[in-house]
mmCIF file of N, CA and C in Angstrom:
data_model
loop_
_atom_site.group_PDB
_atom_site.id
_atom_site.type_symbol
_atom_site.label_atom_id
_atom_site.label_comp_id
_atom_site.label_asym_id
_atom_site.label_seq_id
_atom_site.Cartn_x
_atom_site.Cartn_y
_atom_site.Cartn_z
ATOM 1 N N UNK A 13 122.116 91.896 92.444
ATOM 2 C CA UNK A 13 121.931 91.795 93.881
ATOM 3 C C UNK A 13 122.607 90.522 94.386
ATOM 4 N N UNK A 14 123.345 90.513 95.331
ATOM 5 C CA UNK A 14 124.102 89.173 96.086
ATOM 6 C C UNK A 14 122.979 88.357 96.422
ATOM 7 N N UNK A 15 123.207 87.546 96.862
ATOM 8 C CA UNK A 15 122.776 86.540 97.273
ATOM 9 C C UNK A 15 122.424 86.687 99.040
ATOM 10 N N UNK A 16 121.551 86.238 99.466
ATOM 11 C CA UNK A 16 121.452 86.633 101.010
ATOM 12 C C UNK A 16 121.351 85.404 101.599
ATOM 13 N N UNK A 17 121.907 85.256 102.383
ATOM 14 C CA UNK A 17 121.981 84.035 104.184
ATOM 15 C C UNK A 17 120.338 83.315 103.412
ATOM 16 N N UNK A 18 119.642 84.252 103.668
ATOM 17 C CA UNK A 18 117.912 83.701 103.405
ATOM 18 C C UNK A 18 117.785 82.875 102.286
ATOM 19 N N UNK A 19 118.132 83.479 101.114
ATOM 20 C CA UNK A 19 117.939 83.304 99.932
ATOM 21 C C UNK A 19 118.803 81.648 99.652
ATOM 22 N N UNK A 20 120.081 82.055 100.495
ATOM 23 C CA UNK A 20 120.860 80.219 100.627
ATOM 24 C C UNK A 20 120.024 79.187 101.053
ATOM 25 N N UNK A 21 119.818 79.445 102.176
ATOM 26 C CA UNK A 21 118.917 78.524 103.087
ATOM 27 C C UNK A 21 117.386 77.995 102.087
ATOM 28 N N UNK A 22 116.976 79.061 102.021
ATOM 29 C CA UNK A 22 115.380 78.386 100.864
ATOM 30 C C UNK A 22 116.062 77.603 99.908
ATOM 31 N N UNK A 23 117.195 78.097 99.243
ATOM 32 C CA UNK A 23 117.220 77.382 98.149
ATOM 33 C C UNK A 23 118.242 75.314 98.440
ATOM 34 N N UNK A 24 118.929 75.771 99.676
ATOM 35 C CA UNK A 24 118.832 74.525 99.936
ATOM 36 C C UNK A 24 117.950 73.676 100.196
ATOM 37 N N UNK A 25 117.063 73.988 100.890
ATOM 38 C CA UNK A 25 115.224 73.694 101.625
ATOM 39 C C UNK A 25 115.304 73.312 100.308
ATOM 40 N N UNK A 26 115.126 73.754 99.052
ATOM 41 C CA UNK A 26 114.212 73.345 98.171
ATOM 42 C C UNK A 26 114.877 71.854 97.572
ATOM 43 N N UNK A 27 116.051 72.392 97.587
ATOM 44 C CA UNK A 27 117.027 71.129 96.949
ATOM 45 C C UNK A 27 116.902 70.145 97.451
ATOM 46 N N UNK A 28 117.361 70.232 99.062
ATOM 47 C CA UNK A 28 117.547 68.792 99.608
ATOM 48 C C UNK A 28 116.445 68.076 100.423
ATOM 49 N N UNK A 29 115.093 68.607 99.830
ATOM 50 C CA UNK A 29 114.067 67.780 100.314
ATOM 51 C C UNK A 29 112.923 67.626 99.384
ATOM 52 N N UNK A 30 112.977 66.116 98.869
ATOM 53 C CA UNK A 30 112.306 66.242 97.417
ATOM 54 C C UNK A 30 111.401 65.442 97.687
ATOM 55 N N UNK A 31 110.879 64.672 99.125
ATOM 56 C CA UNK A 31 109.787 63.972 99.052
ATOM 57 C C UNK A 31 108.456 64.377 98.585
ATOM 58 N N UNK A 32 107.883 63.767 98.230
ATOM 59 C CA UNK A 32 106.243 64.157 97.483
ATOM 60 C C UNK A 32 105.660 64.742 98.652
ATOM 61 N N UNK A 33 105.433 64.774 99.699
ATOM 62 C CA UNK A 33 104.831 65.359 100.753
ATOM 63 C C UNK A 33 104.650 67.057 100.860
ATOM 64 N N UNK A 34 105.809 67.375 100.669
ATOM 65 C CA UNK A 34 106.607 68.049 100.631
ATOM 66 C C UNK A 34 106.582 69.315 99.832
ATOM 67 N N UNK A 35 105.464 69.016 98.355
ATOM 68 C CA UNK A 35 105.294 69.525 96.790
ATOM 69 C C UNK A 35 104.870 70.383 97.553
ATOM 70 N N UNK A 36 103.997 70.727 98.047
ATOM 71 C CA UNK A 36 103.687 72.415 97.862
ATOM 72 C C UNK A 36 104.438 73.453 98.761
ATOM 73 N N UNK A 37 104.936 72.975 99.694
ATOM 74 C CA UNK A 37 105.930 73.855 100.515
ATOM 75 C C UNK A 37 107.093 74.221 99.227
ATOM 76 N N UNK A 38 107.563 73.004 98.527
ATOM 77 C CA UNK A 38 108.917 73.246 97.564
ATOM 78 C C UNK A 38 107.903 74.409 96.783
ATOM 79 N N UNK A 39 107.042 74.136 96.498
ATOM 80 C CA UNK A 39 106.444 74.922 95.611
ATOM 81 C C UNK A 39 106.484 77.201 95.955
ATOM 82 N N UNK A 40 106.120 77.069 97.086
ATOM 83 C CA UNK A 40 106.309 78.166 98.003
ATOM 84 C C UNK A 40 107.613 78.647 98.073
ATOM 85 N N UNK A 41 108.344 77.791 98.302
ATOM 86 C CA UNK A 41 110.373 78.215 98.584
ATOM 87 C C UNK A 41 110.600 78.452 97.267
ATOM 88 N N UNK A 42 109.894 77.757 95.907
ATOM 89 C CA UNK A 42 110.957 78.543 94.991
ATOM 90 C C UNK A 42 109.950 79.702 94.599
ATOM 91 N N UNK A 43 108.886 80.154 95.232
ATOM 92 C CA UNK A 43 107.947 81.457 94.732
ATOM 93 C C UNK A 43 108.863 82.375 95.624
ATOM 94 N N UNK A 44 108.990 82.404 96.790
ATOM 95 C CA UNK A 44 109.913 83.241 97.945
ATOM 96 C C UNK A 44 111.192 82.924 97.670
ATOM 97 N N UNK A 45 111.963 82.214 96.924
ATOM 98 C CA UNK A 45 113.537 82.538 96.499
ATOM 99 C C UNK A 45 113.581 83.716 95.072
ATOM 100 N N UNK A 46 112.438 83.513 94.296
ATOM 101 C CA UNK A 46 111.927 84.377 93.085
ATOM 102 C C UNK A 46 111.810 85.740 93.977
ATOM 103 N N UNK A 47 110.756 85.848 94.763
ATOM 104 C CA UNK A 47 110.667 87.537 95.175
ATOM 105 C C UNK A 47 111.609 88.066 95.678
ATOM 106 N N UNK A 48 112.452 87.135 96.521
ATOM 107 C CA UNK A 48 113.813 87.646 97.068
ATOM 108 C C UNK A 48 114.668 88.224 96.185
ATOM 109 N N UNK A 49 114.883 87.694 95.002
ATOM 110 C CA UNK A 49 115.726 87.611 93.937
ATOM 111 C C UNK A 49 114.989 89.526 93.007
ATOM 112 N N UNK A 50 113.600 88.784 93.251
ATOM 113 C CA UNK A 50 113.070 90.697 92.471
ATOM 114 C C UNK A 50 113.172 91.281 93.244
ATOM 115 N N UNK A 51 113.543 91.307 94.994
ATOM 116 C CA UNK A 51 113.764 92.678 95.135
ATOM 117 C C UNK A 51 112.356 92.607 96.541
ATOM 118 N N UNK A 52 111.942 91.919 96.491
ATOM 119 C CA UNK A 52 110.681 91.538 97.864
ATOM 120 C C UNK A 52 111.584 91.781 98.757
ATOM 121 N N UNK A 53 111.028 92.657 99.896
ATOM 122 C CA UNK A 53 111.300 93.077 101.452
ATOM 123 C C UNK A 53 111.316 91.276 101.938
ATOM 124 N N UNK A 54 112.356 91.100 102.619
ATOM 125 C CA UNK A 54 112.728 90.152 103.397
ATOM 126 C C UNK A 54 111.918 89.864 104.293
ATOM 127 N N UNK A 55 111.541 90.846 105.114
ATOM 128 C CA UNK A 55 110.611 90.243 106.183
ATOM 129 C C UNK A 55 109.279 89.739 105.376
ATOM 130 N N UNK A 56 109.067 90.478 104.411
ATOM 131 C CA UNK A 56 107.541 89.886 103.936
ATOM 132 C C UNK A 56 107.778 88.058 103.547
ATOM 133 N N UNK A 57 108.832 88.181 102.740
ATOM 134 C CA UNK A 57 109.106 86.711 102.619
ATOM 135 C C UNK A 57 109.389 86.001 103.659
ATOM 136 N N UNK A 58 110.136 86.315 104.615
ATOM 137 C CA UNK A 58 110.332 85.697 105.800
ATOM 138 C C UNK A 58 109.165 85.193 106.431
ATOM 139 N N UNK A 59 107.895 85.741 106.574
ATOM 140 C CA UNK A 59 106.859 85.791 107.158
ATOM 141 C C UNK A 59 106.177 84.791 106.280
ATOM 142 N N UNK A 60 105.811 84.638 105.325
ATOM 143 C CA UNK A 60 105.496 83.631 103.941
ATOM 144 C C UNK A 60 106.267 82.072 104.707
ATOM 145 N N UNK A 61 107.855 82.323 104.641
ATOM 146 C CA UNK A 61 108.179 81.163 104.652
ATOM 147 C C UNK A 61 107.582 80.853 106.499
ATOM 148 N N UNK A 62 107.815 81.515 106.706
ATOM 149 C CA UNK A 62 107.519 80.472 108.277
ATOM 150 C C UNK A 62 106.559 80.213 108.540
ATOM 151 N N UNK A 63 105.397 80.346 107.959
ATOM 152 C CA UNK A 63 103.848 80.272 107.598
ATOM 153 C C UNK A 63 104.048 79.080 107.084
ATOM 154 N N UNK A 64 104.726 78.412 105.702
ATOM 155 C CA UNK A 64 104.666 77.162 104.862
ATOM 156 C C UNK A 64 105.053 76.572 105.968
ATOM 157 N N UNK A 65 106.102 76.556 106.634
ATOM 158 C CA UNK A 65 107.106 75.627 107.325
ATOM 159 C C UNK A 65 105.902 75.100 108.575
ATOM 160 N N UNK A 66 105.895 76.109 108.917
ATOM 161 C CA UNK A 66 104.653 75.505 110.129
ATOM 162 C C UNK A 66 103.389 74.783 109.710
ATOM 163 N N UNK A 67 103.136 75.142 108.554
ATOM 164 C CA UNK A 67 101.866 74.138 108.062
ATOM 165 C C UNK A 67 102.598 72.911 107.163
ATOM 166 N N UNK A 68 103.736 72.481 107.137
ATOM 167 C CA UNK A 68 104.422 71.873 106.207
ATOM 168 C C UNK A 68 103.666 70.629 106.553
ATOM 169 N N UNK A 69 104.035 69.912 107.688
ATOM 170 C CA UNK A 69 103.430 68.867 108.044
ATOM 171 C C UNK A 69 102.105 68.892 108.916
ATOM 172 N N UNK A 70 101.248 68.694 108.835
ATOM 173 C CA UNK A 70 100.049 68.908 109.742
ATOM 174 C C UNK A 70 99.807 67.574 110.388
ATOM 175 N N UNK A 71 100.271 66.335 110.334
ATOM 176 C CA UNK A 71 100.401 65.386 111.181
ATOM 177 C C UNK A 71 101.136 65.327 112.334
ATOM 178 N N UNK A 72 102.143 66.226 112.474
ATOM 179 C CA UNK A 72 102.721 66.374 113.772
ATOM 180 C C UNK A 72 102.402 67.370 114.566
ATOM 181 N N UNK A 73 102.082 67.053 115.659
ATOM 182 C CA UNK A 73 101.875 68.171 116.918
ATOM 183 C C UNK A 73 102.363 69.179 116.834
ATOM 184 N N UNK A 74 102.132 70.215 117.681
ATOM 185 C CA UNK A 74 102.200 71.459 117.855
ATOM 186 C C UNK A 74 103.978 71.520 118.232
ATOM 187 N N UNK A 75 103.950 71.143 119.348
ATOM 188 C CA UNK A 75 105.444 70.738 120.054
ATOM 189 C C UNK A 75 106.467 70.244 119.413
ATOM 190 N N UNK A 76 106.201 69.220 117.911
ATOM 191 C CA UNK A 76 106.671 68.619 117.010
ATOM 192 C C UNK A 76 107.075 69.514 115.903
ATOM 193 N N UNK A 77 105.898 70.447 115.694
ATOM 194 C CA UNK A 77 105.816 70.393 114.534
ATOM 195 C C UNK A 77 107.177 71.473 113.816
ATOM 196 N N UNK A 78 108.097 71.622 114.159
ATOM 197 C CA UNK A 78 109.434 72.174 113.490
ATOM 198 C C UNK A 78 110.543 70.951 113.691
ATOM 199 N N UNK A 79 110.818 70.572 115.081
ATOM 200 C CA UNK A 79 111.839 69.420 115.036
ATOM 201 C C UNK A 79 111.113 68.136 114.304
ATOM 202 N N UNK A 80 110.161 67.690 113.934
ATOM 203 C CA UNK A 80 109.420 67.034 113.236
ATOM 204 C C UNK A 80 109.844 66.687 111.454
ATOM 205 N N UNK A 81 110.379 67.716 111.282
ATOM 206 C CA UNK A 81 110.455 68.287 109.935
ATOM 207 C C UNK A 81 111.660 68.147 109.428
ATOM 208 N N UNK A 82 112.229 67.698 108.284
ATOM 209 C CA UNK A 82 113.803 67.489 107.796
ATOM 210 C C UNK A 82 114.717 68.643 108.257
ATOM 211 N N UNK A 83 115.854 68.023 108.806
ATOM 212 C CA UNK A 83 117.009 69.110 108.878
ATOM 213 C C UNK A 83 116.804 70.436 108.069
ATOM 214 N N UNK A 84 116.670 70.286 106.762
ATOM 215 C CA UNK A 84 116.767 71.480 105.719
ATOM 216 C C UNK A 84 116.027 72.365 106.248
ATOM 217 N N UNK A 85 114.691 72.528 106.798
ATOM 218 C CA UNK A 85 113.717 72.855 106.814
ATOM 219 C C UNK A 85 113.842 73.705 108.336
ATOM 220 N N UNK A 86 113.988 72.724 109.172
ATOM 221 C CA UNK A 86 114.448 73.253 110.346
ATOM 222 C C UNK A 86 115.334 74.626 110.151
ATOM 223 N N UNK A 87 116.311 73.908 109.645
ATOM 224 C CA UNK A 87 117.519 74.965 109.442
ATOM 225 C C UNK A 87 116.795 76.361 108.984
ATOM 226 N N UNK A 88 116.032 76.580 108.129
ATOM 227 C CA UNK A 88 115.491 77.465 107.623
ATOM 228 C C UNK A 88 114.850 78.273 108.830
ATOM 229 N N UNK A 89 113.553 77.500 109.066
ATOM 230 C CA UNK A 89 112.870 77.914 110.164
ATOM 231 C C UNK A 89 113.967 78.625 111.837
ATOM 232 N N UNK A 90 114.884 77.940 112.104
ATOM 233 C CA UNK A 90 115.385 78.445 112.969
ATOM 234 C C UNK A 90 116.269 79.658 112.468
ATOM 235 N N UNK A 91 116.428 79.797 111.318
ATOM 236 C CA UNK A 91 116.951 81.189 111.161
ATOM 237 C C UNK A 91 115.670 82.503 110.868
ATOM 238 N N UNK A 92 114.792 81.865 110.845
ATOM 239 C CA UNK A 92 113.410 83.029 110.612
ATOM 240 C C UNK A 92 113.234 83.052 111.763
ATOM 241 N N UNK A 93 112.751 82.576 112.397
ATOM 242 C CA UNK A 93 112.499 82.720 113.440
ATOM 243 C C UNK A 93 112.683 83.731 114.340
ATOM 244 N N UNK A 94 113.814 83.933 115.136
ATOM 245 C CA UNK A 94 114.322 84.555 115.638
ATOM 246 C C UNK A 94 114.334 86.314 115.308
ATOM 247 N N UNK A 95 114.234 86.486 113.803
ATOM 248 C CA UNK A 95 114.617 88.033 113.077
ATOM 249 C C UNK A 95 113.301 88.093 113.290
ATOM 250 N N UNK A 96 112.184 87.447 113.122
ATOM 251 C CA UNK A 96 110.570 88.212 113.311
ATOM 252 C C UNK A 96 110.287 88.281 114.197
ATOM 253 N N UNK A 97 110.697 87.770 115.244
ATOM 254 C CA UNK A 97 110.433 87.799 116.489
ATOM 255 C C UNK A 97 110.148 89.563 117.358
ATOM 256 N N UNK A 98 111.428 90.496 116.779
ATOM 257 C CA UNK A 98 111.277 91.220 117.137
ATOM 258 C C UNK A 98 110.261 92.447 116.221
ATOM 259 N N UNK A 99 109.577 91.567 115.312
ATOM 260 C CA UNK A 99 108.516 92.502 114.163
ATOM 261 C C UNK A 99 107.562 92.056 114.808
ATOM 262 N N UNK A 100 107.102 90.689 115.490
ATOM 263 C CA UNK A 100 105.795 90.640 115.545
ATOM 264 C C UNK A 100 106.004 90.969 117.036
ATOM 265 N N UNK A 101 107.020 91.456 117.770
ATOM 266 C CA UNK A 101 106.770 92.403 118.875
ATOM 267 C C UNK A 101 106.244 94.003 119.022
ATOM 268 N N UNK A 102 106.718 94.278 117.611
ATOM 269 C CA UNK A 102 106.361 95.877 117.185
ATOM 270 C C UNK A 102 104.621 95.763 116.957
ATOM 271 N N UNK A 103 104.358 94.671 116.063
ATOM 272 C CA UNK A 103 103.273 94.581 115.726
ATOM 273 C C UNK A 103 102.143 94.703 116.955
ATOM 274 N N UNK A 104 102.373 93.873 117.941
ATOM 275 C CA UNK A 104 101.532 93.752 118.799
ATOM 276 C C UNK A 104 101.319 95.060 119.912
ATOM 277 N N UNK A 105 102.893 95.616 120.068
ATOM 278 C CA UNK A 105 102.549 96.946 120.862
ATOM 279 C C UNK A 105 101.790 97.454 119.733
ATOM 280 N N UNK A 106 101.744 97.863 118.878
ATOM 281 C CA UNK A 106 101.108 98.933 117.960
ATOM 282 C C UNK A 106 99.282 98.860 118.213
ATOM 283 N N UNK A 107 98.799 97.544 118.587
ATOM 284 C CA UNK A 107 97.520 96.549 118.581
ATOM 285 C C UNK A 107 97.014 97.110 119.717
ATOM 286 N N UNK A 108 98.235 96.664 120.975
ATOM 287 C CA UNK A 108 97.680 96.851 122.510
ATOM 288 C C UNK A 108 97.670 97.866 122.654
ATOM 289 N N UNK A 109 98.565 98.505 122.172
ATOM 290 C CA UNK A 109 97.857 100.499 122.646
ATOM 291 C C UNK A 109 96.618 100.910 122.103
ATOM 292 N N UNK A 110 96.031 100.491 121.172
ATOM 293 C CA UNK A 110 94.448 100.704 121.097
ATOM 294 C C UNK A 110 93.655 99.718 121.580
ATOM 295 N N UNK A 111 94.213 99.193 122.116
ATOM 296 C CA UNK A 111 93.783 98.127 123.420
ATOM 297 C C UNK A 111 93.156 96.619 122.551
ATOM 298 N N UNK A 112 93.648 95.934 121.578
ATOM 299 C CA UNK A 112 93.148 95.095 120.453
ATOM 300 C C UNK A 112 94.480 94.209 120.611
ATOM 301 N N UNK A 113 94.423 93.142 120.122
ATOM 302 C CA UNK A 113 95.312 91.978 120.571
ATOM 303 C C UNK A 113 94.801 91.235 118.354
ATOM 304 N N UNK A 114 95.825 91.385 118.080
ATOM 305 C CA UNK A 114 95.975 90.717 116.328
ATOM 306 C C UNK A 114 95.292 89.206 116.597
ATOM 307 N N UNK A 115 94.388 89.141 115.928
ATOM 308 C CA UNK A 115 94.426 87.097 115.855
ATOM 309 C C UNK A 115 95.075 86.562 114.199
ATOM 310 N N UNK A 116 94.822 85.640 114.775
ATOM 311 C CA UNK A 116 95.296 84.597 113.393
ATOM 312 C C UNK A 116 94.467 84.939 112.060
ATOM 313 N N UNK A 117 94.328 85.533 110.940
ATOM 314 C CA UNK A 117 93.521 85.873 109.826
ATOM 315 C C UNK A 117 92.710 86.974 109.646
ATOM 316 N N UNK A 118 93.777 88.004 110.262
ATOM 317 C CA UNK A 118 93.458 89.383 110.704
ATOM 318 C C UNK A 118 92.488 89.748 111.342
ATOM 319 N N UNK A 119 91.918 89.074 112.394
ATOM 320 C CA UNK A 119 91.110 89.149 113.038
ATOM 321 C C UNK A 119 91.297 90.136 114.459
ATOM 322 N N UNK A 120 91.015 90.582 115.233
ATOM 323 C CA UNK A 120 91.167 91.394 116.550
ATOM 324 C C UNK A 120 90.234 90.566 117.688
ATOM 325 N N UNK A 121 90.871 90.792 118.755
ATOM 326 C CA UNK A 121 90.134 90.988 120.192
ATOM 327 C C UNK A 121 90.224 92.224 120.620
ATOM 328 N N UNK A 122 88.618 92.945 120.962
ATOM 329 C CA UNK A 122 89.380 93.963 121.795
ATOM 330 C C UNK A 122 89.417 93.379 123.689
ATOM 331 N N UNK A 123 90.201 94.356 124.522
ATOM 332 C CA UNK A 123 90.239 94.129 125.406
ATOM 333 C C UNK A 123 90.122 95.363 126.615
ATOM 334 N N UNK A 124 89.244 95.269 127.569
ATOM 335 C CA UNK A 124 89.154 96.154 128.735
ATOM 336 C C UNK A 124 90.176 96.603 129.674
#
């Protein structure tokens, strides 16, 4: 299997950011460069990584918290970004037509 855009990007993420802070996100990028590599659906990993990235640092704000974060990382994140964007749009029509809104830890609202 080639190599994918995704699969570059994590594995730079992993390379060029080796601060100790840092250990368990690296830890995550090389578990999601591994599933990529067996054959894991992209979006599932995609969804994994932008999950680490956003909890990477928890000292920086909300507003912060991606430009906050080393180039490498960024870089990553701004290429996920964008491709889920239009999954977790599917996701949510699928929710609101039974009138339920997804929360954070599979949780639901319903709504009137």
């Amino acid at each position: 299997m080639a190599e994918s855009e995704l699969n570059n990007l994590i594995i730079a993420a992993f390379e060029q950011v080796t601060a100790p802070k840092y250990h368990d996100v690296r830890i995550q990028l090389a578990k999601a460069s591994q599933e990529l590599t067996n054959g894991t659906d992209e979006i599932k990993v995609m969804v994994g990584v932008r999950r680490e990235l956003l909890q990477a640092d928890l000292s920086l704000t909300i507003k912060n918290r991606i430009t906050g974060l080393p180039v490498a990382y960024q870089k990553l994140f701004n290429y996920v970004a964008p491709r889920l964007k239009k999954v977790d749009a599917q996701v949510i029509d699928r929710y609101t037509h039974y009138g339920f809104i997804p929360m954070k830890l599979g949780s639901t609202v319903k709504y009137s």
